[in-house]
């Protein structure tokens, strides 16, 4: 196996709470991404999926901060890197696309200016050359008449085109890793399908590694090689997409699949996961899913099961399926 | 044979577009949100209305509930015209048709406890003070919540609980028609199923007519008996839910169905040929590592 491009080791992210204590939202997360690999991180709100990736990019804002662990990118620990180094890496080696394309763009600057700014921050090129690169990037993400579109402002683009422009910005310097955080949640379903296809296509064409964060397992399963399932700030399952789809071992993954209806098969009441997602600071000592788990035994609430690997498929459960 | 409980007859709705300057200069333009839409909803029907943003599905919801008036055409409740009913008995329409909104946090007053919110709604229906407490408890049980929720403020509730309170508030009016505009799209998937199952049970038990506005075809398939597909302010296809979803006739319905994520089954087998111009590589740009 090739050495990992990104390796997240025992990552912890905490918030300082009102009483001066630390409330942890990411509680010891381990996973890695190989060069060129596409990994889906799946979980509901509060699972810690977005915070983990913001920590990788070192984009956590106060009061959140990394309270432990390492983020190793290409042999270098990013948690220890200084801000100057991170600025050099962001956009050039690791790029990120966010959920809301509207708020990720500066409404007062043209699309072209925003892409050329990124290009010139990382490459020693003339203004003319930067514009050529920007136009080429826009064209690569499927925007027609790219040369003319450089002069457009974000409000002149539709939601789908804005997300394409942000992806163009992300790939302009050919990063090795693209992190996409719910990039299609704000978009209509038909546009969502196009953006997902685009990311998969770029990955093949440019040899990018991709981390795709989503709450929708069915969506990521269409394009990733491996799925990491998070719950309550922990990785509960991590395996090849085929294994996760056909035979999930953690009860949460199984229920997550079952509670989303499909367009085929018999119609009946949906499988519901009882209870509510965990609240930070009120997590059980053991498995965070144990209060809602139909398979839970006494041990589950008391002790956190280790993430045990078996043929490249890791599960943290006392009673795996 | 009784007529439809809710009917739209040739309804169009348009909104003025552009700023004051445009209007002063006579550059009048209007955004047509609904264009000549007719629809019959029979008593007890559970109708899913699907479409993308701009399809007019939310405009249809606000017309049905009486929050907007049609520019052309008429909306009928049990055979009575909205134009007439709203003039003489606006309260009656609003009592019989209730709505559940997408964003439960902005649909509830942040300063009012659950008890107060439901109590005020019951007062509107004319329930005497003495009877309110027991009816609040009944409503909470109906939506699967306990009485301990009563004194809480909206921010002390989870998203799923807030959406149940939104539902309880609508049911407090004992409506005949319930309009739910994307009621679960802001919820986590594990909670969506709970709320959908609840809606399904309530429509059956209370004999409600439900208009379920959603962009999620799979949820509509689970919950609804009929489906209406909208695009750009018009209905492009409607019929029995399973018929339409299994054998869609309109190309737009087919496109919507094709866009639903399908997991492993949705993985692309073929990819477009690489473009003629090979992309610059990382090494071209930054030099060899």
PDB file of C-alpha atoms in Angstrom, chain A residues 29-151:
ATOM      1  CA  UNK A  29     -10.402  10.651  14.927  1.00  0.00           C
ATOM      2  CA  UNK A  30      -8.136   8.463  12.805  1.00  0.00           C
ATOM      3  CA  UNK A  31      -8.315   7.969   9.069  1.00  0.00           C
ATOM      4  CA  UNK A  32      -6.129   8.365   6.041  1.00  0.00           C
ATOM      5  CA  UNK A  33      -6.416   9.211   2.376  1.00  0.00           C
ATOM      6  CA  UNK A  34      -4.069   7.679  -0.228  1.00  0.00           C
ATOM      7  CA  UNK A  35      -2.867   9.728  -3.222  1.00  0.00           C
ATOM      8  CA  UNK A  36      -5.635   9.849  -5.809  1.00  0.00           C
ATOM      9  CA  UNK A  37      -8.146   8.155  -3.512  1.00  0.00           C
ATOM     10  CA  UNK A  38     -11.711   9.420  -3.023  1.00  0.00           C
ATOM     11  CA  UNK A  39     -13.004   9.103   0.525  1.00  0.00           C
ATOM     12  CA  UNK A  40     -16.505   9.979   1.696  1.00  0.00           C
ATOM     13  CA  UNK A  41     -17.005  11.204   5.254  1.00  0.00           C
ATOM     14  CA  UNK A  42     -20.589  10.596   6.243  1.00  0.00           C
ATOM     15  CA  UNK A  43     -22.388  11.696   9.382  1.00  0.00           C
ATOM     16  CA  UNK A  44     -25.200  13.845  10.692  1.00  0.00           C
ATOM     17  CA  UNK A  45     -24.927  17.323  12.139  1.00  0.00           C
ATOM     18  CA  UNK A  46     -22.773  17.286  15.235  1.00  0.00           C
ATOM     19  CA  UNK A  47     -20.847  14.192  14.140  1.00  0.00           C
ATOM     20  CA  UNK A  48     -17.655  16.250  13.823  1.00  0.00           C
ATOM     21  CA  UNK A  49     -17.141  15.628  10.103  1.00  0.00           C
ATOM     22  CA  UNK A  50     -16.833  19.259   9.034  1.00  0.00           C
ATOM     23  CA  UNK A  51     -14.846  20.309  12.110  1.00  0.00           C
ATOM     24  CA  UNK A  52     -12.321  17.547  11.431  1.00  0.00           C
ATOM     25  CA  UNK A  53     -11.711  18.788   7.907  1.00  0.00           C
ATOM     26  CA  UNK A  54     -11.600  22.445   8.969  1.00  0.00           C
ATOM     27  CA  UNK A  55      -8.939  21.353  11.450  1.00  0.00           C
ATOM     28  CA  UNK A  56      -7.008  19.715   8.599  1.00  0.00           C
ATOM     29  CA  UNK A  57      -7.100  23.026   6.710  1.00  0.00           C
ATOM     30  CA  UNK A  58      -6.306  24.887   9.950  1.00  0.00           C
ATOM     31  CA  UNK A  59      -9.383  27.004   9.370  1.00  0.00           C
ATOM     32  CA  UNK A  60     -10.982  26.519  12.774  1.00  0.00           C
ATOM     33  CA  UNK A  61     -12.148  29.821  14.196  1.00  0.00           C
ATOM     34  CA  UNK A  62     -12.186  30.670  17.899  1.00  0.00           C
ATOM     35  CA  UNK A  63     -13.425  29.260  20.222  1.00  0.00           C
ATOM     36  CA  UNK A  64     -12.741  25.936  18.471  1.00  0.00           C
ATOM     37  CA  UNK A  65      -9.210  24.598  18.491  1.00  0.00           C
ATOM     38  CA  UNK A  66      -7.255  21.408  18.017  1.00  0.00           C
ATOM     39  CA  UNK A  67      -6.767  19.894  21.469  1.00  0.00           C
ATOM     40  CA  UNK A  68      -4.800  16.830  20.429  1.00  0.00           C
ATOM     41  CA  UNK A  69      -3.564  14.574  17.674  1.00  0.00           C
ATOM     42  CA  UNK A  70      -1.777  15.149  14.384  1.00  0.00           C
ATOM     43  CA  UNK A  71      -2.676  15.887  10.802  1.00  0.00           C
ATOM     44  CA  UNK A  72       0.078  14.557   8.579  1.00  0.00           C
ATOM     45  CA  UNK A  73       0.002  15.764   4.982  1.00  0.00           C
ATOM     46  CA  UNK A  74       2.731  14.382   2.747  1.00  0.00           C
ATOM     47  CA  UNK A  75       4.936  13.700   5.761  1.00  0.00           C
ATOM     48  CA  UNK A  76       4.432  17.101   7.410  1.00  0.00           C
ATOM     49  CA  UNK A  77       2.420  17.708  10.604  1.00  0.00           C
ATOM     50  CA  UNK A  78       0.002  20.521   9.799  1.00  0.00           C
ATOM     51  CA  UNK A  79      -1.068  21.010  13.412  1.00  0.00           C
ATOM     52  CA  UNK A  80       2.482  22.171  14.140  1.00  0.00           C
ATOM     53  CA  UNK A  81       2.934  24.174  10.916  1.00  0.00           C
ATOM     54  CA  UNK A  82       3.037  27.980  11.138  1.00  0.00           C
ATOM     55  CA  UNK A  83       0.489  30.211   9.419  1.00  0.00           C
ATOM     56  CA  UNK A  84       2.901  31.209   6.645  1.00  0.00           C
ATOM     57  CA  UNK A  85       3.406  27.580   5.730  1.00  0.00           C
ATOM     58  CA  UNK A  86      -0.367  26.926   5.799  1.00  0.00           C
ATOM     59  CA  UNK A  87      -0.962  29.858   3.461  1.00  0.00           C
ATOM     60  CA  UNK A  88       1.469  28.314   1.011  1.00  0.00           C
ATOM     61  CA  UNK A  89      -0.249  24.922   1.227  1.00  0.00           C
ATOM     62  CA  UNK A  90      -3.874  26.092   1.058  1.00  0.00           C
ATOM     63  CA  UNK A  91      -4.958  26.471  -2.527  1.00  0.00           C
ATOM     64  CA  UNK A  92      -1.730  24.976  -3.886  1.00  0.00           C
ATOM     65  CA  UNK A  93      -1.634  21.529  -2.274  1.00  0.00           C
ATOM     66  CA  UNK A  94      -4.961  21.277  -0.464  1.00  0.00           C
ATOM     67  CA  UNK A  95      -8.080  23.066  -1.656  1.00  0.00           C
ATOM     68  CA  UNK A  96     -11.527  23.180  -0.138  1.00  0.00           C
ATOM     69  CA  UNK A  97     -15.017  23.761  -1.523  1.00  0.00           C
ATOM     70  CA  UNK A  98     -17.825  24.648   0.852  1.00  0.00           C
ATOM     71  CA  UNK A  99     -21.563  24.108   1.098  1.00  0.00           C
ATOM     72  CA  UNK A 100     -22.794  27.572   0.276  1.00  0.00           C
ATOM     73  CA  UNK A 101     -21.217  28.879  -2.940  1.00  0.00           C
ATOM     74  CA  UNK A 102     -22.917  32.246  -2.393  1.00  0.00           C
ATOM     75  CA  UNK A 103     -21.051  33.100   0.784  1.00  0.00           C
ATOM     76  CA  UNK A 104     -17.745  31.607  -0.392  1.00  0.00           C
ATOM     77  CA  UNK A 105     -17.401  34.204  -3.154  1.00  0.00           C
ATOM     78  CA  UNK A 106     -16.750  37.901  -2.728  1.00  0.00           C
ATOM     79  CA  UNK A 107     -19.819  39.623  -4.212  1.00  0.00           C
ATOM     80  CA  UNK A 108     -17.841  42.770  -5.078  1.00  0.00           C
ATOM     81  CA  UNK A 109     -15.164  41.143  -7.241  1.00  0.00           C
ATOM     82  CA  UNK A 110     -15.471  39.486 -10.628  1.00  0.00           C
ATOM     83  CA  UNK A 111     -15.178  35.721 -10.892  1.00  0.00           C
ATOM     84  CA  UNK A 112     -12.022  36.209 -12.986  1.00  0.00           C
ATOM     85  CA  UNK A 113     -10.362  38.412 -10.377  1.00  0.00           C
ATOM     86  CA  UNK A 114     -11.095  35.884  -7.635  1.00  0.00           C
ATOM     87  CA  UNK A 115      -9.575  33.001  -9.585  1.00  0.00           C
ATOM     88  CA  UNK A 116      -6.542  34.965 -10.782  1.00  0.00           C
ATOM     89  CA  UNK A 117      -5.874  36.073  -7.184  1.00  0.00           C
ATOM     90  CA  UNK A 118      -5.506  32.438  -6.178  1.00  0.00           C
ATOM     91  CA  UNK A 119      -3.330  31.665  -9.201  1.00  0.00           C
ATOM     92  CA  UNK A 120      -0.990  34.620  -8.606  1.00  0.00           C
ATOM     93  CA  UNK A 121      -0.704  33.840  -4.907  1.00  0.00           C
ATOM     94  CA  UNK A 122       0.876  30.499  -5.741  1.00  0.00           C
ATOM     95  CA  UNK A 123       2.429  30.848  -9.192  1.00  0.00           C
ATOM     96  CA  UNK A 124       4.912  33.343 -10.511  1.00  0.00           C
ATOM     97  CA  UNK A 125       2.969  34.362 -13.611  1.00  0.00           C
ATOM     98  CA  UNK A 126       1.981  37.571 -15.371  1.00  0.00           C
ATOM     99  CA  UNK A 127      -1.531  39.003 -15.120  1.00  0.00           C
ATOM    100  CA  UNK A 128      -2.250  37.926 -18.699  1.00  0.00           C
ATOM    101  CA  UNK A 129      -1.050  34.415 -18.037  1.00  0.00           C
ATOM    102  CA  UNK A 130      -3.106  34.255 -14.834  1.00  0.00           C
ATOM    103  CA  UNK A 131      -6.221  35.201 -16.805  1.00  0.00           C
ATOM    104  CA  UNK A 132      -5.504  32.489 -19.342  1.00  0.00           C
ATOM    105  CA  UNK A 133      -5.174  29.949 -16.523  1.00  0.00           C
ATOM    106  CA  UNK A 134      -8.383  31.190 -14.927  1.00  0.00           C
ATOM    107  CA  UNK A 135     -10.269  30.874 -18.226  1.00  0.00           C
ATOM    108  CA  UNK A 136      -8.871  27.398 -18.760  1.00  0.00           C
ATOM    109  CA  UNK A 137      -9.996  26.362 -15.258  1.00  0.00           C
ATOM    110  CA  UNK A 138     -13.505  27.709 -15.792  1.00  0.00           C
ATOM    111  CA  UNK A 139     -13.715  25.840 -19.067  1.00  0.00           C
ATOM    112  CA  UNK A 140     -12.548  22.645 -17.428  1.00  0.00           C
ATOM    113  CA  UNK A 141     -15.425  22.787 -14.938  1.00  0.00           C
ATOM    114  CA  UNK A 142     -17.910  23.092 -17.785  1.00  0.00           C
ATOM    115  CA  UNK A 143     -18.632  26.814 -17.976  1.00  0.00           C
ATOM    116  CA  UNK A 144     -19.172  27.824 -21.574  1.00  0.00           C
ATOM    117  CA  UNK A 145     -17.710  31.031 -22.956  1.00  0.00           C
ATOM    118  CA  UNK A 146     -15.241  30.961 -20.076  1.00  0.00           C
ATOM    119  CA  UNK A 147     -13.138  33.848 -21.413  1.00  0.00           C
ATOM    120  CA  UNK A 148     -16.136  36.203 -21.307  1.00  0.00           C
ATOM    121  CA  UNK A 149     -17.464  34.814 -18.035  1.00  0.00           C
ATOM    122  CA  UNK A 150     -14.322  35.977 -16.217  1.00  0.00           C
ATOM    123  CA  UNK A 151     -15.821  39.465 -16.209  1.00  0.00           C
TER     124      UNK A 151
END
